[in-house]
Amino acid sequence: MTAAGYNPTTDSAFFADVTDVFRKHPEAAQRYALASLVLEQEMEIDFTRKHGVSRIEDGRIITEFHDRESDPAVIRSRLCIKWELRGQDLVCVDWREAEV
């Protein structure tokens, strides 16, 4: 059963275009994967108000969502791990704390 919002059959033109991009840039394709936002949508995460911060802990990837405006967490250095297209702009919606 396919999760709501993720359907490679319904979104076949989109997946075909993404496949073409991955084929056109094989070196970059080894560093990236296409991610669905189905879980975030199920949790009703509003990326205009929140952003994710991910870390590796005990063999798991843990993502916490923080308010963009009032995030008290101090992150010395972070790497964007998930992008979302908003209009014509790519916006980072999930960060990983960089190792120091």
PDB file of N, CA and C in Angstrom:
ATOM      1  N   MET A   1       0.845  -1.183   0.000  1.00  0.00           N
ATOM      2  CA  MET A   1       0.000   0.000   0.000  1.00  0.00           C
ATOM      3  C   MET A   1       0.892   1.250   0.000  1.00  0.00           C
ATOM      4  N   THR A   2       0.570   2.198  -0.816  1.00  0.00           N
ATOM      5  CA  THR A   2       1.342   3.430  -0.940  1.00  0.00           C
ATOM      6  C   THR A   2       0.802   4.471   0.019  1.00  0.00           C
ATOM      7  N   ALA A   3       1.719   5.130   0.735  1.00  0.00           N
ATOM      8  CA  ALA A   3       1.311   6.185   1.664  1.00  0.00           C
ATOM      9  C   ALA A   3       0.697   7.341   0.893  1.00  0.00           C
ATOM     10  N   ALA A   4      -0.284   7.993   1.504  1.00  0.00           N
ATOM     11  CA  ALA A   4      -0.906   9.154   0.868  1.00  0.00           C
ATOM     12  C   ALA A   4       0.153  10.213   0.610  1.00  0.00           C
ATOM     13  N   GLY A   5       0.119  10.805  -0.568  1.00  0.00           N
ATOM     14  CA  GLY A   5       1.075  11.851  -0.882  1.00  0.00           C
ATOM     15  C   GLY A   5       2.337  11.345  -1.549  1.00  0.00           C
ATOM     16  N   TYR A   6       2.523  10.026  -1.583  1.00  0.00           N
ATOM     17  CA  TYR A   6       3.702   9.465  -2.243  1.00  0.00           C
ATOM     18  C   TYR A   6       3.232   8.391  -3.193  1.00  0.00           C
ATOM     19  N   ASN A   7       3.329   8.677  -4.480  1.00  0.00           N
ATOM     20  CA  ASN A   7       2.858   7.709  -5.446  1.00  0.00           C
ATOM     21  C   ASN A   7       3.646   7.864  -6.744  1.00  0.00           C
ATOM     22  N   PRO A   8       4.671   6.996  -6.938  1.00  0.00           N
ATOM     23  CA  PRO A   8       5.469   7.098  -8.152  1.00  0.00           C
ATOM     24  C   PRO A   8       4.676   6.833  -9.427  1.00  0.00           C
ATOM     25  N   THR A   9       3.529   6.177  -9.316  1.00  0.00           N
ATOM     26  CA  THR A   9       2.695   5.952 -10.498  1.00  0.00           C
ATOM     27  C   THR A   9       1.934   7.221 -10.853  1.00  0.00           C
ATOM     28  N   THR A  10       1.292   7.830  -9.863  1.00  0.00           N
ATOM     29  CA  THR A  10       0.549   9.065 -10.088  1.00  0.00           C
ATOM     30  C   THR A  10       1.486  10.201 -10.477  1.00  0.00           C
ATOM     31  N   ASP A  11       2.659  10.248  -9.838  1.00  0.00           N
ATOM     32  CA  ASP A  11       3.635  11.303 -10.076  1.00  0.00           C
ATOM     33  C   ASP A  11       4.715  10.850 -11.065  1.00  0.00           C
ATOM     34  N   SER A  12       4.322  10.046 -12.041  1.00  0.00           N
ATOM     35  CA  SER A  12       5.302   9.424 -12.950  1.00  0.00           C
ATOM     36  C   SER A  12       6.112  10.449 -13.744  1.00  0.00           C
ATOM     37  N   ALA A  13       5.505  11.546 -14.182  1.00  0.00           N
ATOM     38  CA  ALA A  13       6.254  12.559 -14.939  1.00  0.00           C
ATOM     39  C   ALA A  13       7.321  13.199 -14.051  1.00  0.00           C
ATOM     40  N   PHE A  14       6.981  13.481 -12.810  1.00  0.00           N
ATOM     41  CA  PHE A  14       7.931  14.047 -11.858  1.00  0.00           C
ATOM     42  C   PHE A  14       9.098  13.086 -11.634  1.00  0.00           C
ATOM     43  N   PHE A  15       8.795  11.817 -11.377  1.00  0.00           N
ATOM     44  CA  PHE A  15       9.849  10.834 -11.139  1.00  0.00           C
ATOM     45  C   PHE A  15      10.704  10.605 -12.383  1.00  0.00           C
ATOM     46  N   ALA A  16      10.111  10.684 -13.555  1.00  0.00           N
ATOM     47  CA  ALA A  16      10.890  10.559 -14.792  1.00  0.00           C
ATOM     48  C   ALA A  16      11.881  11.712 -14.918  1.00  0.00           C
ATOM     49  N   ASP A  17      11.434  12.925 -14.615  1.00  0.00           N
ATOM     50  CA  ASP A  17      12.331  14.086 -14.670  1.00  0.00           C
ATOM     51  C   ASP A  17      13.455  13.973 -13.646  1.00  0.00           C
ATOM     52  N   VAL A  18      13.118  13.543 -12.425  1.00  0.00           N
ATOM     53  CA  VAL A  18      14.142  13.375 -11.394  1.00  0.00           C
ATOM     54  C   VAL A  18      15.139  12.300 -11.810  1.00  0.00           C
ATOM     55  N   THR A  19      14.655  11.217 -12.380  1.00  0.00           N
ATOM     56  CA  THR A  19      15.531  10.144 -12.869  1.00  0.00           C
ATOM     57  C   THR A  19      16.481  10.677 -13.918  1.00  0.00           C
ATOM     58  N   ASP A  20      15.988  11.510 -14.828  1.00  0.00           N
ATOM     59  CA  ASP A  20      16.846  12.116 -15.855  1.00  0.00           C
ATOM     60  C   ASP A  20      17.950  12.965 -15.219  1.00  0.00           C
ATOM     61  N   VAL A  21      17.608  13.739 -14.195  1.00  0.00           N
ATOM     62  CA  VAL A  21      18.605  14.578 -13.516  1.00  0.00           C
ATOM     63  C   VAL A  21      19.660  13.694 -12.854  1.00  0.00           C
ATOM     64  N   PHE A  22      19.243  12.632 -12.189  1.00  0.00           N
ATOM     65  CA  PHE A  22      20.195  11.725 -11.543  1.00  0.00           C
ATOM     66  C   PHE A  22      21.110  11.075 -12.591  1.00  0.00           C
ATOM     67  N   ARG A  23      20.556  10.717 -13.719  1.00  0.00           N
ATOM     68  CA  ARG A  23      21.380  10.126 -14.786  1.00  0.00           C
ATOM     69  C   ARG A  23      22.344  11.152 -15.377  1.00  0.00           C
ATOM     70  N   LYS A  24      21.912  12.393 -15.487  1.00  0.00           N
ATOM     71  CA  LYS A  24      22.739  13.451 -16.069  1.00  0.00           C
ATOM     72  C   LYS A  24      23.918  13.796 -15.156  1.00  0.00           C
ATOM     73  N   HIS A  25      23.741  13.606 -13.846  1.00  0.00           N
ATOM     74  CA  HIS A  25      24.767  13.964 -12.860  1.00  0.00           C
ATOM     75  C   HIS A  25      25.085  12.754 -11.974  1.00  0.00           C
ATOM     76  N   PRO A  26      25.701  11.706 -12.524  1.00  0.00           N
ATOM     77  CA  PRO A  26      25.923  10.481 -11.748  1.00  0.00           C
ATOM     78  C   PRO A  26      26.814  10.685 -10.525  1.00  0.00           C
ATOM     79  N   GLU A  27      27.786  11.603 -10.610  1.00  0.00           N
ATOM     80  CA  GLU A  27      28.661  11.827  -9.453  1.00  0.00           C
ATOM     81  C   GLU A  27      27.879  12.449  -8.301  1.00  0.00           C
ATOM     82  N   ALA A  28      27.009  13.369  -8.583  1.00  0.00           N
ATOM     83  CA  ALA A  28      26.184  13.987  -7.543  1.00  0.00           C
ATOM     84  C   ALA A  28      25.100  13.012  -7.070  1.00  0.00           C
ATOM     85  N   ALA A  29      24.602  12.181  -7.959  1.00  0.00           N
ATOM     86  CA  ALA A  29      23.544  11.230  -7.601  1.00  0.00           C
ATOM     87  C   ALA A  29      23.989  10.264  -6.513  1.00  0.00           C
ATOM     88  N   GLN A  30      25.298  10.053  -6.379  1.00  0.00           N
ATOM     89  CA  GLN A  30      25.812   9.177  -5.329  1.00  0.00           C
ATOM     90  C   GLN A  30      25.743   9.828  -3.946  1.00  0.00           C
ATOM     91  N   ARG A  31      25.511  11.130  -3.899  1.00  0.00           N
ATOM     92  CA  ARG A  31      25.462  11.854  -2.626  1.00  0.00           C
ATOM     93  C   ARG A  31      24.046  12.228  -2.190  1.00  0.00           C
ATOM     94  N   TYR A  32      23.058  12.007  -3.054  1.00  0.00           N
ATOM     95  CA  TYR A  32      21.699  12.461  -2.765  1.00  0.00           C
ATOM     96  C   TYR A  32      20.682  11.362  -2.996  1.00  0.00           C
ATOM     97  N   ALA A  33      19.519  11.545  -2.357  1.00  0.00           N
ATOM     98  CA  ALA A  33      18.374  10.661  -2.558  1.00  0.00           C
ATOM     99  C   ALA A  33      17.114  11.520  -2.528  1.00  0.00           C
ATOM    100  N   LEU A  34      16.088  11.080  -3.186  1.00  0.00           N
ATOM    101  CA  LEU A  34      14.819  11.789  -3.178  1.00  0.00           C
ATOM    102  C   LEU A  34      14.053  11.370  -1.928  1.00  0.00           C
ATOM    103  N   ALA A  35      13.607  12.323  -1.144  1.00  0.00           N
ATOM    104  CA  ALA A  35      12.891  12.034   0.098  1.00  0.00           C
ATOM    105  C   ALA A  35      11.445  12.516  -0.005  1.00  0.00           C
ATOM    106  N   SER A  36      10.552  11.731   0.545  1.00  0.00           N
ATOM    107  CA  SER A  36       9.158  12.111   0.627  1.00  0.00           C
ATOM    108  C   SER A  36       8.928  12.884   1.921  1.00  0.00           C
ATOM    109  N   LEU A  37       8.013  13.815   1.908  1.00  0.00           N
ATOM    110  CA  LEU A  37       7.650  14.571   3.107  1.00  0.00           C
ATOM    111  C   LEU A  37       6.377  14.018   3.755  1.00  0.00           C
ATOM    112  N   VAL A  38       6.032  12.764   3.445  1.00  0.00           N
ATOM    113  CA  VAL A  38       4.799  12.167   3.947  1.00  0.00           C
ATOM    114  C   VAL A  38       4.747  12.146   5.479  1.00  0.00           C
ATOM    115  N   LEU A  39       5.847  11.763   6.133  1.00  0.00           N
ATOM    116  CA  LEU A  39       5.828  11.708   7.598  1.00  0.00           C
ATOM    117  C   LEU A  39       5.652  13.092   8.197  1.00  0.00           C
ATOM    118  N   GLU A  40       6.351  14.082   7.640  1.00  0.00           N
ATOM    119  CA  GLU A  40       6.209  15.446   8.128  1.00  0.00           C
ATOM    120  C   GLU A  40       4.783  15.960   7.908  1.00  0.00           C
ATOM    121  N   GLN A  41       4.179  15.597   6.787  1.00  0.00           N
ATOM    122  CA  GLN A  41       2.798  16.004   6.526  1.00  0.00           C
ATOM    123  C   GLN A  41       1.842  15.320   7.495  1.00  0.00           C
ATOM    124  N   GLU A  42       2.116  14.050   7.803  1.00  0.00           N
ATOM    125  CA  GLU A  42       1.283  13.322   8.768  1.00  0.00           C
ATOM    126  C   GLU A  42       1.349  13.988  10.146  1.00  0.00           C
ATOM    127  N   MET A  43       2.525  14.520  10.493  1.00  0.00           N
ATOM    128  CA  MET A  43       2.694  15.216  11.765  1.00  0.00           C
ATOM    129  C   MET A  43       2.252  16.678  11.684  1.00  0.00           C
ATOM    130  N   GLU A  44       1.815  17.106  10.500  1.00  0.00           N
ATOM    131  CA  GLU A  44       1.355  18.476  10.251  1.00  0.00           C
ATOM    132  C   GLU A  44       2.445  19.505  10.565  1.00  0.00           C
ATOM    133  N   ILE A  45       3.688  19.201  10.152  1.00  0.00           N
ATOM    134  CA  ILE A  45       4.799  20.136  10.316  1.00  0.00           C
ATOM    135  C   ILE A  45       4.647  21.246   9.274  1.00  0.00           C
ATOM    136  N   ASP A  46       4.618  22.466   9.734  1.00  0.00           N
ATOM    137  CA  ASP A  46       4.537  23.631   8.851  1.00  0.00           C
ATOM    138  C   ASP A  46       5.953  24.183   8.690  1.00  0.00           C
ATOM    139  N   PHE A  47       6.586  23.884   7.535  1.00  0.00           N
ATOM    140  CA  PHE A  47       7.965  24.286   7.318  1.00  0.00           C
ATOM    141  C   PHE A  47       8.140  25.790   7.158  1.00  0.00           C
ATOM    142  N   THR A  48       7.051  26.537   7.056  1.00  0.00           N
ATOM    143  CA  THR A  48       7.192  27.993   7.063  1.00  0.00           C
ATOM    144  C   THR A  48       7.419  28.484   8.490  1.00  0.00           C
ATOM    145  N   ARG A  49       7.027  27.669   9.497  1.00  0.00           N
ATOM    146  CA  ARG A  49       7.193  28.045  10.900  1.00  0.00           C
ATOM    147  C   ARG A  49       8.247  27.226  11.629  1.00  0.00           C
ATOM    148  N   LYS A  50       8.567  26.049  11.111  1.00  0.00           N
ATOM    149  CA  LYS A  50       9.493  25.145  11.789  1.00  0.00           C
ATOM    150  C   LYS A  50      10.572  24.651  10.835  1.00  0.00           C
ATOM    151  N   HIS A  51      11.671  24.177  11.423  1.00  0.00           N
ATOM    152  CA  HIS A  51      12.701  23.493  10.650  1.00  0.00           C
ATOM    153  C   HIS A  51      13.152  22.285  11.463  1.00  0.00           C
ATOM    154  N   GLY A  52      13.646  21.285  10.777  1.00  0.00           N
ATOM    155  CA  GLY A  52      14.109  20.090  11.453  1.00  0.00           C
ATOM    156  C   GLY A  52      15.601  20.163  11.727  1.00  0.00           C
ATOM    157  N   VAL A  53      16.018  19.522  12.815  1.00  0.00           N
ATOM    158  CA  VAL A  53      17.436  19.358  13.127  1.00  0.00           C
ATOM    159  C   VAL A  53      17.628  17.874  13.416  1.00  0.00           C
ATOM    160  N   SER A  54      18.505  17.231  12.641  1.00  0.00           N
ATOM    161  CA  SER A  54      18.714  15.796  12.775  1.00  0.00           C
ATOM    162  C   SER A  54      20.081  15.490  13.366  1.00  0.00           C
ATOM    163  N   ARG A  55      20.149  14.360  14.062  1.00  0.00           N
ATOM    164  CA  ARG A  55      21.415  13.897  14.610  1.00  0.00           C
ATOM    165  C   ARG A  55      21.407  12.372  14.601  1.00  0.00           C
ATOM    166  N   ILE A  56      22.586  11.796  14.655  1.00  0.00           N
ATOM    167  CA  ILE A  56      22.712  10.350  14.740  1.00  0.00           C
ATOM    168  C   ILE A  56      22.921  10.003  16.200  1.00  0.00           C
ATOM    169  N   GLU A  57      22.113   9.068  16.687  1.00  0.00           N
ATOM    170  CA  GLU A  57      22.194   8.668  18.090  1.00  0.00           C
ATOM    171  C   GLU A  57      21.890   7.179  18.203  1.00  0.00           C
ATOM    172  N   ASP A  58      22.854   6.412  18.693  1.00  0.00           N
ATOM    173  CA  ASP A  58      22.677   4.966  18.884  1.00  0.00           C
ATOM    174  C   ASP A  58      22.174   4.259  17.631  1.00  0.00           C
ATOM    175  N   GLY A  59      22.758   4.598  16.489  1.00  0.00           N
ATOM    176  CA  GLY A  59      22.386   3.936  15.238  1.00  0.00           C
ATOM    177  C   GLY A  59      21.047   4.366  14.665  1.00  0.00           C
ATOM    178  N   ARG A  60      20.492   5.451  15.177  1.00  0.00           N
ATOM    179  CA  ARG A  60      19.216   5.970  14.676  1.00  0.00           C
ATOM    180  C   ARG A  60      19.403   7.406  14.221  1.00  0.00           C
ATOM    181  N   ILE A  61      18.585   7.835  13.284  1.00  0.00           N
ATOM    182  CA  ILE A  61      18.551   9.241  12.891  1.00  0.00           C
ATOM    183  C   ILE A  61      17.368   9.865  13.622  1.00  0.00           C
ATOM    184  N   ILE A  62      17.656  10.839  14.456  1.00  0.00           N
ATOM    185  CA  ILE A  62      16.637  11.514  15.251  1.00  0.00           C
ATOM    186  C   ILE A  62      16.443  12.913  14.666  1.00  0.00           C
ATOM    187  N   THR A  63      15.207  13.253  14.341  1.00  0.00           N
ATOM    188  CA  THR A  63      14.899  14.590  13.837  1.00  0.00           C
ATOM    189  C   THR A  63      13.941  15.268  14.800  1.00  0.00           C
ATOM    190  N   GLU A  64      14.320  16.452  15.241  1.00  0.00           N
ATOM    191  CA  GLU A  64      13.464  17.270  16.088  1.00  0.00           C
ATOM    192  C   GLU A  64      13.107  18.522  15.314  1.00  0.00           C
ATOM    193  N   PHE A  65      11.900  19.026  15.521  1.00  0.00           N
ATOM    194  CA  PHE A  65      11.443  20.213  14.813  1.00  0.00           C
ATOM    195  C   PHE A  65      11.389  21.394  15.770  1.00  0.00           C
ATOM    196  N   HIS A  66      11.974  22.510  15.329  1.00  0.00           N
ATOM    197  CA  HIS A  66      12.083  23.715  16.151  1.00  0.00           C
ATOM    198  C   HIS A  66      11.431  24.891  15.436  1.00  0.00           C
ATOM    199  N   ASP A  67      10.919  25.836  16.237  1.00  0.00           N
ATOM    200  CA  ASP A  67      10.365  27.064  15.664  1.00  0.00           C
ATOM    201  C   ASP A  67      11.479  27.853  14.996  1.00  0.00           C
ATOM    202  N   ARG A  68      11.221  28.343  13.807  1.00  0.00           N
ATOM    203  CA  ARG A  68      12.221  29.137  13.083  1.00  0.00           C
ATOM    204  C   ARG A  68      12.522  30.447  13.816  1.00  0.00           C
ATOM    205  N   GLU A  69      11.504  31.075  14.379  1.00  0.00           N
ATOM    206  CA  GLU A  69      11.660  32.398  14.991  1.00  0.00           C
ATOM    207  C   GLU A  69      12.271  32.341  16.381  1.00  0.00           C
ATOM    208  N   SER A  70      11.876  31.372  17.187  1.00  0.00           N
ATOM    209  CA  SER A  70      12.277  31.395  18.596  1.00  0.00           C
ATOM    210  C   SER A  70      13.082  30.156  18.996  1.00  0.00           C
ATOM    211  N   ASP A  71      13.848  29.609  18.079  1.00  0.00           N
ATOM    212  CA  ASP A  71      14.631  28.407  18.357  1.00  0.00           C
ATOM    213  C   ASP A  71      15.768  28.747  19.322  1.00  0.00           C
ATOM    214  N   PRO A  72      15.684  28.257  20.557  1.00  0.00           N
ATOM    215  CA  PRO A  72      16.736  28.588  21.521  1.00  0.00           C
ATOM    216  C   PRO A  72      18.005  27.747  21.352  1.00  0.00           C
ATOM    217  N   ALA A  73      17.918  26.706  20.552  1.00  0.00           N
ATOM    218  CA  ALA A  73      19.079  25.836  20.379  1.00  0.00           C
ATOM    219  C   ALA A  73      20.186  26.564  19.630  1.00  0.00           C
ATOM    220  N   VAL A  74      21.369  26.477  20.143  1.00  0.00           N
ATOM    221  CA  VAL A  74      22.519  27.066  19.479  1.00  0.00           C
ATOM    222  C   VAL A  74      23.235  25.959  18.733  1.00  0.00           C
ATOM    223  N   ILE A  75      23.282  26.081  17.425  1.00  0.00           N
ATOM    224  CA  ILE A  75      23.947  25.084  16.599  1.00  0.00           C
ATOM    225  C   ILE A  75      25.152  25.767  15.987  1.00  0.00           C
ATOM    226  N   ARG A  76      26.323  25.325  16.361  1.00  0.00           N
ATOM    227  CA  ARG A  76      27.545  25.983  15.896  1.00  0.00           C
ATOM    228  C   ARG A  76      27.715  25.845  14.393  1.00  0.00           C
ATOM    229  N   SER A  77      27.474  24.677  13.891  1.00  0.00           N
ATOM    230  CA  SER A  77      27.620  24.453  12.454  1.00  0.00           C
ATOM    231  C   SER A  77      26.624  23.386  12.043  1.00  0.00           C
ATOM    232  N   ARG A  78      25.967  23.583  10.926  1.00  0.00           N
ATOM    233  CA  ARG A  78      24.981  22.597  10.493  1.00  0.00           C
ATOM    234  C   ARG A  78      25.018  22.451   8.984  1.00  0.00           C
ATOM    235  N   LEU A  79      24.564  21.305   8.543  1.00  0.00           N
ATOM    236  CA  LEU A  79      24.546  20.956   7.130  1.00  0.00           C
ATOM    237  C   LEU A  79      23.105  20.697   6.718  1.00  0.00           C
ATOM    238  N   CYS A  80      22.681  21.264   5.605  1.00  0.00           N
ATOM    239  CA  CYS A  80      21.321  21.027   5.141  1.00  0.00           C
ATOM    240  C   CYS A  80      21.228  19.617   4.567  1.00  0.00           C
ATOM    241  N   ILE A  81      20.225  18.857   5.014  1.00  0.00           N
ATOM    242  CA  ILE A  81      20.062  17.494   4.518  1.00  0.00           C
ATOM    243  C   ILE A  81      18.729  17.276   3.798  1.00  0.00           C
ATOM    244  N   LYS A  82      17.841  18.259   3.839  1.00  0.00           N
ATOM    245  CA  LYS A  82      16.572  18.109   3.126  1.00  0.00           C
ATOM    246  C   LYS A  82      16.111  19.467   2.630  1.00  0.00           C
ATOM    247  N   TRP A  83      15.827  19.550   1.341  1.00  0.00           N
ATOM    248  CA  TRP A  83      15.417  20.796   0.696  1.00  0.00           C
ATOM    249  C   TRP A  83      13.980  20.675   0.220  1.00  0.00           C
ATOM    250  N   GLU A  84      13.278  21.800   0.183  1.00  0.00           N
ATOM    251  CA  GLU A  84      11.923  21.853  -0.356  1.00  0.00           C
ATOM    252  C   GLU A  84      11.854  23.024  -1.327  1.00  0.00           C
ATOM    253  N   LEU A  85      11.206  22.831  -2.460  1.00  0.00           N
ATOM    254  CA  LEU A  85      11.038  23.898  -3.440  1.00  0.00           C
ATOM    255  C   LEU A  85       9.819  24.723  -3.046  1.00  0.00           C
ATOM    256  N   ARG A  86      10.034  26.023  -2.813  1.00  0.00           N
ATOM    257  CA  ARG A  86       8.951  26.959  -2.500  1.00  0.00           C
ATOM    258  C   ARG A  86       8.965  28.036  -3.563  1.00  0.00           C
ATOM    259  N   GLY A  87       7.978  28.003  -4.425  1.00  0.00           N
ATOM    260  CA  GLY A  87       7.985  28.915  -5.561  1.00  0.00           C
ATOM    261  C   GLY A  87       9.159  28.560  -6.446  1.00  0.00           C
ATOM    262  N   GLN A  88      10.070  29.492  -6.637  1.00  0.00           N
ATOM    263  CA  GLN A  88      11.268  29.246  -7.445  1.00  0.00           C
ATOM    264  C   GLN A  88      12.509  29.026  -6.584  1.00  0.00           C
ATOM    265  N   ASP A  89      12.338  29.003  -5.252  1.00  0.00           N
ATOM    266  CA  ASP A  89      13.478  28.915  -4.346  1.00  0.00           C
ATOM    267  C   ASP A  89      13.556  27.568  -3.642  1.00  0.00           C
ATOM    268  N   LEU A  90      14.784  27.040  -3.521  1.00  0.00           N
ATOM    269  CA  LEU A  90      15.028  25.870  -2.686  1.00  0.00           C
ATOM    270  C   LEU A  90      15.277  26.362  -1.269  1.00  0.00           C
ATOM    271  N   VAL A  91      14.554  25.808  -0.304  1.00  0.00           N
ATOM    272  CA  VAL A  91      14.665  26.216   1.090  1.00  0.00           C
ATOM    273  C   VAL A  91      15.033  24.997   1.918  1.00  0.00           C
ATOM    274  N   CYS A  92      16.000  25.146   2.808  1.00  0.00           N
ATOM    275  CA  CYS A  92      16.384  24.042   3.680  1.00  0.00           C
ATOM    276  C   CYS A  92      15.314  23.856   4.745  1.00  0.00           C
ATOM    277  N   VAL A  93      14.821  22.613   4.909  1.00  0.00           N
ATOM    278  CA  VAL A  93      13.810  22.329   5.903  1.00  0.00           C
ATOM    279  C   VAL A  93      14.319  21.380   6.986  1.00  0.00           C
ATOM    280  N   ASP A  94      15.497  20.780   6.793  1.00  0.00           N
ATOM    281  CA  ASP A  94      16.025  19.844   7.784  1.00  0.00           C
ATOM    282  C   ASP A  94      17.545  19.940   7.794  1.00  0.00           C
ATOM    283  N   TRP A  95      18.099  20.131   8.993  1.00  0.00           N
ATOM    284  CA  TRP A  95      19.534  20.310   9.168  1.00  0.00           C
ATOM    285  C   TRP A  95      20.108  19.150   9.961  1.00  0.00           C
ATOM    286  N   ARG A  96      21.380  18.921   9.799  1.00  0.00           N
ATOM    287  CA  ARG A  96      22.111  17.985  10.638  1.00  0.00           C
ATOM    288  C   ARG A  96      23.224  18.771  11.324  1.00  0.00           C
ATOM    289  N   GLU A  97      23.356  18.548  12.612  1.00  0.00           N
ATOM    290  CA  GLU A  97      24.424  19.195  13.337  1.00  0.00           C
ATOM    291  C   GLU A  97      25.754  18.651  12.817  1.00  0.00           C
ATOM    292  N   ALA A  98      26.648  19.535  12.436  1.00  0.00           N
ATOM    293  CA  ALA A  98      27.947  19.119  11.930  1.00  0.00           C
ATOM    294  C   ALA A  98      28.824  18.661  13.089  1.00  0.00           C
ATOM    295  N   GLU A  99      29.626  17.664  12.829  1.00  0.00           N
ATOM    296  CA  GLU A  99      30.546  17.176  13.857  1.00  0.00           C
ATOM    297  C   GLU A  99      31.639  18.216  14.072  1.00  0.00           C
ATOM    298  N   VAL A 100      32.030  18.389  15.314  1.00  0.00           N
ATOM    299  CA  VAL A 100      33.093  19.350  15.630  1.00  0.00           C
ATOM    300  C   VAL A 100      34.412  18.657  15.785  1.00  0.00           C
TER     301      VAL A 100
END
